[in-house]
XYZ file of C-alpha atoms in Angstrom:
91
model
C 4.776 119.269 165.996
C 7.671 119.360 163.563
C 7.339 118.461 159.930
C 10.134 116.471 158.380
C 10.818 116.786 154.711
C 11.203 113.442 152.995
C 14.235 113.198 150.804
C 14.048 111.009 147.743
C 15.952 107.758 148.048
C 19.160 107.602 146.059
C 18.875 105.604 142.890
C 21.204 102.639 142.729
C 23.275 104.066 139.894
C 24.125 107.569 141.106
C 27.487 108.864 142.181
C 26.033 109.380 145.652
C 24.874 105.782 145.925
C 28.246 104.487 144.696
C 30.093 106.720 147.167
C 27.854 105.617 150.039
C 28.328 101.940 149.144
C 32.125 102.299 149.022
C 32.179 104.171 152.335
C 29.993 101.541 154.007
C 32.087 98.696 152.586
C 35.204 100.231 154.104
C 33.547 101.406 157.308
C 34.657 104.992 156.794
C 32.639 108.035 157.866
C 32.173 111.239 155.895
C 34.319 113.129 158.377
C 37.154 110.611 158.130
C 36.984 110.409 154.335
C 36.992 114.201 154.069
C 39.984 114.476 156.385
C 41.999 111.783 154.608
C 41.176 113.019 151.095
C 41.583 116.744 151.789
C 38.047 117.739 150.805
C 35.348 119.413 152.859
C 32.679 117.278 154.483
C 30.078 119.469 152.766
C 31.476 118.336 149.395
C 30.818 114.706 150.350
C 27.426 115.399 151.928
C 26.288 117.260 148.816
C 27.184 114.242 146.682
C 25.520 111.806 149.075
C 22.345 113.893 149.153
C 22.251 114.321 145.384
C 22.782 118.085 145.569
C 25.937 117.990 143.471
C 25.353 116.451 140.066
C 28.734 117.456 138.587
C 31.325 117.419 141.379
C 34.933 118.417 140.780
C 36.948 115.697 139.075
C 40.050 116.633 141.041
C 38.248 116.256 144.362
C 36.651 113.001 143.230
C 40.111 111.709 142.319
C 41.294 112.516 145.855
C 38.298 110.681 147.325
C 38.688 107.665 145.038
C 42.392 107.410 145.951
C 41.528 107.168 149.656
C 38.820 104.597 148.916
C 41.317 102.738 146.712
C 38.957 102.572 143.752
C 39.295 103.762 140.195
C 37.923 107.242 139.537
C 35.902 105.861 136.607
C 34.208 103.399 138.963
C 33.210 106.160 141.360
C 32.049 108.381 138.504
C 30.046 105.517 136.980
C 31.975 105.289 133.739
C 33.183 102.056 132.179
C 36.897 101.435 132.717
C 38.967 102.594 129.769
C 36.389 105.199 128.716
C 37.905 108.195 130.503
C 38.323 110.596 127.592
C 35.990 111.916 124.976
C 37.123 111.756 121.388
C 38.271 115.112 120.062
C 35.930 116.784 117.612
C 36.572 115.518 114.090
C 38.821 112.643 115.199
C 38.369 109.056 114.105
C 36.655 106.719 116.637
């Protein structure tokens, strides 16, 4: 008898859940997205499984370009809020 480990369900507002939703909307598999964006499938699987909490911005940009969505949307940031203010600068 094998024992399966239950994985926690992805919360609705995680990068993994947003990525999964965008992939499902477009009907694209992990393998196809990886191939078209030039990233490894393991990179995508780690995000989908919640194993990668701070994935590479460059790779995410490649993925978001293939999905035709804004990087900020995929990363869960409000549009127009891409940069942090420099230390000591005026808001």
